[in-house]
Each structure stands twice: as structure tokens, then as C-alpha cells.
Amino acid sequence: MISYARQSIDKADIKAVLKVLKSNFLTTGPEVNKFEKKLAEYVGSKYAIAVANGTAALHLACLATGLKKNQELITSPITFVASANCALYCGTKPIFVDINHQGLIAEDKIEKKITKQTKIIIPVHYSGLPCNLEKIKKIADKYKLIIIEDASHALGAKYKNTRIGDCKYSDMAVFSFHPVKHITSGEGGMITTNNKKLYEKLIILRTHGITKEEHRFKARNLNLIGSWYYEMQELGYNYRLTDIQSALGLSQLRKIGKIIKKRRQIAKKYDNAFKKHKNIEVIYEKKGQFNSYHLYPIKVKDEKTRFKLFNYLKKKNILCQVHYIPVYWHPYYQNLGYKRGLCPKAEDFYKREISLPMYSSLRDKDIDYIIKCIKNFFNK
Ligand SMILES: *Cc1c(COP(=O)(O)O)cnc(C)c1O
């Protein structure tokens, strides 16, 4: 079975993890710091904070901004539910803005949805394609909003020659290291930022709101207080990443250049195979976008064709996926009062989209087979 995504683990990865298992630290040791430092170096941010997963990264990023109950957070409906759930965790209302033909938040539709309660915009770099960050930042500056990039799909992507994650156009960016993503640590996530205040807040929130740093203590009298002492200063979480996971993530990060190159080669093959195909819509990069291809989405004529194509490929041992069911279509969101029809472009996108296999260990003969099967389906 060829699936739409999978991890690639090599001997170096296994060796890195075994080394940690034999060391003194299983969690919060030297590997976490090394992973953070290397990721910050790679994306070009001042700080990186490793956390348990991408969802925890989104949650903490929201908390660090001081997001409160009854405020609003703007995001896209064509994303994984976590991009909007992070608002709900904070008692905040997610507001969905419709998408453009690339599956990205339509920046020209954002302003209409801004109210006095709006606090955060979360643009999602869907499939590895960067959103129009310049325009989104202009809007955010005008209304004094915070931007948290959901870059879970976009490690290695570039926007106008800046690397996604460098936060040139945002306050924070969030990554995920789930096994389907570019690199994996089993589960894992990272927040990048250039803002020292946010960084310090995130560090404390990641571990129960506890600090062990003496210069931060609220206690006035430190007589008779020894090195056992720590203070919980706010309500945080246990969202730490382990040293075991960090060692895997770090070892994987060493291969990111090769991984992106391979993914772009696969995309080129698909592009060439389908660009003149009358039944398939390909999503191309635009000027200023460098796609890191977490996904390779195509669009077909209608919902019925997608359904048939999906099942046809499954019979041929090619297990594709669909990205995404509009977030507000899920029963939980429906119960909150979100109505179908809210974002017509997103709903149409969902009905016609199918994500083809895309991962760095995909072989040339697999790609040829996938292309052949898709062409055969339309020639039937
Ligand atoms: C994977 C993903 C997340 C969440 O990441 P986890 O590490 O699985 O918690 C968030 N947003 C998007 C768009 C994702 O694809």
C-alpha cells in the first residue's frame, strides 16, 4: 500500500535515539536545547521553543499573547481542526475566513471579519504554500492584531526569500513533527519567535507555569531558601518535549535540505503529468512562493468524481487522503452554531480535493504507477 504520507527513519535516526536511552536524561536534557537551537538556525528566528506537539504549540502561542475569553481569532476552515481548537481552549471564538484557489486564507476577505473582539490571525500555509504574509501583516498592523503562522505544513518553505518560521511578518510561527510532516520526532512541535517577552512566557507556560530562575522569583525573602525552591507563577501545562524525541527530531532536521529537494522533484513530476490534463486542476506556486510540499493536492470536477477516484486508487493500493473537511462542518462546531455555507469556496475546495502520495522515500516507479492509475481512471 502506498499512503499519502509516511515517515522516513534511517540508521542515523535510530542511533541518535539509542544514545539518549543510554544517557542520563530522557526528558529535558541537552537534546531539547540542541533541537531548538538548530531549528531556530534553520528557519532564521531568534528563539525556538520545543513542545509536545503542534497542537500544544498553537495553544501556548495563543496563551502567550494573553488571549482571553470572548475575544476572536481568525483562521481558515481548510486546515486541521487544531488551528481553530486552540481558540476554543482559551474560551475564544474562531472566525472562519474563506479561501482562495490555492487553499489559502483569502487575505482580501479578512478585514470584513474583524471586530473589536478580534485579537489573533492564524494564517495556515496549507500544503506547504506560504500565505500572502505581506498583506496579512498590513491588516494586522492596522488593527493591532497578532499573527501566529500555522506552519505545520511549511517547514522549509520560503516567502519572498524569507524562510517560513523566521517571523519576519508575524509574532510567532508554529511547527509540527507528527510522522506525516516533513520531519518527525514521533510527536512534537516547535514555536519560533523573535520576541523575547513571548519567548520567556512560552518557556514558563510549557512547564506548569513554574520557574526555577532566582531572578524571576516573586518571594521577597530568599533566606533559608535552597536550590529545591521553585515558584508556580501562572497556570501552565506539561507540554514538554522529551530528549528522546528531540534527538530524533534533530537527526531528521539534518536531512531537511534533501527532503525538500526530493519533495519538489516529486511535485515536478506530478505537475508535468497533469498540467495539460483536462480533468485535473493542479495548484501551482505563484511568484514569491517557494512550496515545501507537505501535500500534493489536486482538484477534480466534482464531489462524485473525487469519491470515485479515491476509491479507484484505493483498489489500486494507493491510499490518498482529503485535506480538509471544513473545520466548522464537524459536529462539535455545528453544535456551537456554525452553519454550512459559511465559506462557499472552502466547501467547494473540500468536495473536489484529493491529496496524492508525497513523501521523500516515494520511489520513481511508485510515482509513475500513481500517475498511470490516475490517467487510466479518466480514460475508462
Ligand atoms: C499537523 C497539524 C497540526 C497539529 O499538529 P500535531 O503535532 O499533530 O498536534 C496543526 N495544524 C496543521 C495545519 C497541521 O497539519
PDB file of N, CA, C and O in Angstrom, residues 259-269 271 285 289-293 358:
ATOM      1  N   ILE A 259      15.285  16.422   1.934  1.00  0.00           N
ATOM      2  CA  ILE A 259      13.850  16.113   1.982  1.00  0.00           C
ATOM      3  C   ILE A 259      13.065  17.085   1.102  1.00  0.00           C
ATOM      4  O   ILE A 259      12.213  16.675   0.302  1.00  0.00           O
ATOM      5  N   ILE A 260      13.374  18.372   1.225  1.00  0.00           N
ATOM      6  CA  ILE A 260      12.655  19.386   0.436  1.00  0.00           C
ATOM      7  C   ILE A 260      12.943  19.180  -1.054  1.00  0.00           C
ATOM      8  O   ILE A 260      12.050  19.258  -1.894  1.00  0.00           O
ATOM      9  N   LYS A 261      14.216  18.907  -1.361  1.00  0.00           N
ATOM     10  CA  LYS A 261      14.606  18.717  -2.754  1.00  0.00           C
ATOM     11  C   LYS A 261      13.824  17.559  -3.377  1.00  0.00           C
ATOM     12  O   LYS A 261      13.277  17.658  -4.471  1.00  0.00           O
ATOM     13  N   LYS A 262      13.747  16.457  -2.625  1.00  0.00           N
ATOM     14  CA  LYS A 262      13.031  15.273  -3.120  1.00  0.00           C
ATOM     15  C   LYS A 262      11.536  15.555  -3.308  1.00  0.00           C
ATOM     16  O   LYS A 262      10.937  15.193  -4.318  1.00  0.00           O
ATOM     17  N   ARG A 263      10.943  16.233  -2.328  1.00  0.00           N
ATOM     18  CA  ARG A 263       9.511  16.545  -2.422  1.00  0.00           C
ATOM     19  C   ARG A 263       9.219  17.432  -3.621  1.00  0.00           C
ATOM     20  O   ARG A 263       8.209  17.283  -4.299  1.00  0.00           O
ATOM     21  N   ARG A 264      10.123  18.363  -3.889  1.00  0.00           N
ATOM     22  CA  ARG A 264       9.911  19.265  -5.026  1.00  0.00           C
ATOM     23  C   ARG A 264      10.090  18.520  -6.363  1.00  0.00           C
ATOM     24  O   ARG A 264       9.410  18.830  -7.332  1.00  0.00           O
ATOM     25  N   GLN A 265      10.981  17.517  -6.363  1.00  0.00           N
ATOM     26  CA  GLN A 265      11.134  16.692  -7.572  1.00  0.00           C
ATOM     27  C   GLN A 265       9.862  15.886  -7.851  1.00  0.00           C
ATOM     28  O   GLN A 265       9.417  15.792  -8.995  1.00  0.00           O
ATOM     29  N   ILE A 266       9.295  15.334  -6.785  1.00  0.00           N
ATOM     30  CA  ILE A 266       8.062  14.562  -6.941  1.00  0.00           C
ATOM     31  C   ILE A 266       6.950  15.475  -7.468  1.00  0.00           C
ATOM     32  O   ILE A 266       6.222  15.114  -8.399  1.00  0.00           O
ATOM     33  N   ALA A 267       6.853  16.672  -6.888  1.00  0.00           N
ATOM     34  CA  ALA A 267       5.822  17.629  -7.308  1.00  0.00           C
ATOM     35  C   ALA A 267       5.976  17.983  -8.783  1.00  0.00           C
ATOM     36  O   ALA A 267       4.997  18.074  -9.523  1.00  0.00           O
ATOM     37  N   LYS A 268       7.225  18.164  -9.198  1.00  0.00           N
ATOM     38  CA  LYS A 268       7.502  18.500 -10.605  1.00  0.00           C
ATOM     39  C   LYS A 268       6.980  17.396 -11.529  1.00  0.00           C
ATOM     40  O   LYS A 268       6.395  17.659 -12.576  1.00  0.00           O
ATOM     41  N   LYS A 269       7.205  16.149 -11.109  1.00  0.00           N
ATOM     42  CA  LYS A 269       6.722  15.007 -11.910  1.00  0.00           C
ATOM     43  C   LYS A 269       5.203  15.019 -12.021  1.00  0.00           C
ATOM     44  O   LYS A 269       4.653  14.807 -13.105  1.00  0.00           O
ATOM     45  N   ASP A 271       3.253  17.658 -11.574  1.00  0.00           N
ATOM     46  CA  ASP A 271       2.904  18.866 -12.360  1.00  0.00           C
ATOM     47  C   ASP A 271       2.944  18.553 -13.851  1.00  0.00           C
ATOM     48  O   ASP A 271       2.005  18.836 -14.591  1.00  0.00           O
ATOM     49  N   GLU A 285       2.760  27.047  -7.726  1.00  0.00           N
ATOM     50  CA  GLU A 285       3.359  28.141  -6.943  1.00  0.00           C
ATOM     51  C   GLU A 285       3.140  29.451  -7.689  1.00  0.00           C
ATOM     52  O   GLU A 285       3.151  29.469  -8.920  1.00  0.00           O
ATOM     53  N   GLN A 289       6.337  32.621  -3.815  1.00  0.00           N
ATOM     54  CA  GLN A 289       6.086  31.413  -3.013  1.00  0.00           C
ATOM     55  C   GLN A 289       7.097  30.319  -3.368  1.00  0.00           C
ATOM     56  O   GLN A 289       7.323  30.057  -4.549  1.00  0.00           O
ATOM     57  N   PHE A 290       7.683  29.713  -2.352  1.00  0.00           N
ATOM     58  CA  PHE A 290       8.506  28.518  -2.536  1.00  0.00           C
ATOM     59  C   PHE A 290       7.855  27.432  -1.698  1.00  0.00           C
ATOM     60  O   PHE A 290       7.884  27.470  -0.473  1.00  0.00           O
ATOM     61  N   ASN A 291       7.216  26.484  -2.385  1.00  0.00           N
ATOM     62  CA  ASN A 291       6.399  25.454  -1.727  1.00  0.00           C
ATOM     63  C   ASN A 291       7.307  24.338  -1.198  1.00  0.00           C
ATOM     64  O   ASN A 291       8.159  23.832  -1.937  1.00  0.00           O
ATOM     65  N   SER A 292       7.119  23.955   0.061  1.00  0.00           N
ATOM     66  CA  SER A 292       7.915  22.838   0.589  1.00  0.00           C
ATOM     67  C   SER A 292       7.144  21.510   0.493  1.00  0.00           C
ATOM     68  O   SER A 292       7.634  20.481   0.917  1.00  0.00           O
ATOM     69  N   TYR A 293       5.938  21.569  -0.069  1.00  0.00           N
ATOM     70  CA  TYR A 293       5.152  20.356  -0.388  1.00  0.00           C
ATOM     71  C   TYR A 293       5.032  19.351   0.750  1.00  0.00           C
ATOM     72  O   TYR A 293       5.542  18.250   0.670  1.00  0.00           O
ATOM     73  N   MET A 358       2.901  11.855  -1.169  1.00  0.00           N
ATOM     74  CA  MET A 358       4.010  12.811  -1.172  1.00  0.00           C
ATOM     75  C   MET A 358       4.870  12.570   0.065  1.00  0.00           C
ATOM     76  O   MET A 358       4.461  12.894   1.170  1.00  0.00           O
TER      77      MET A 358
END
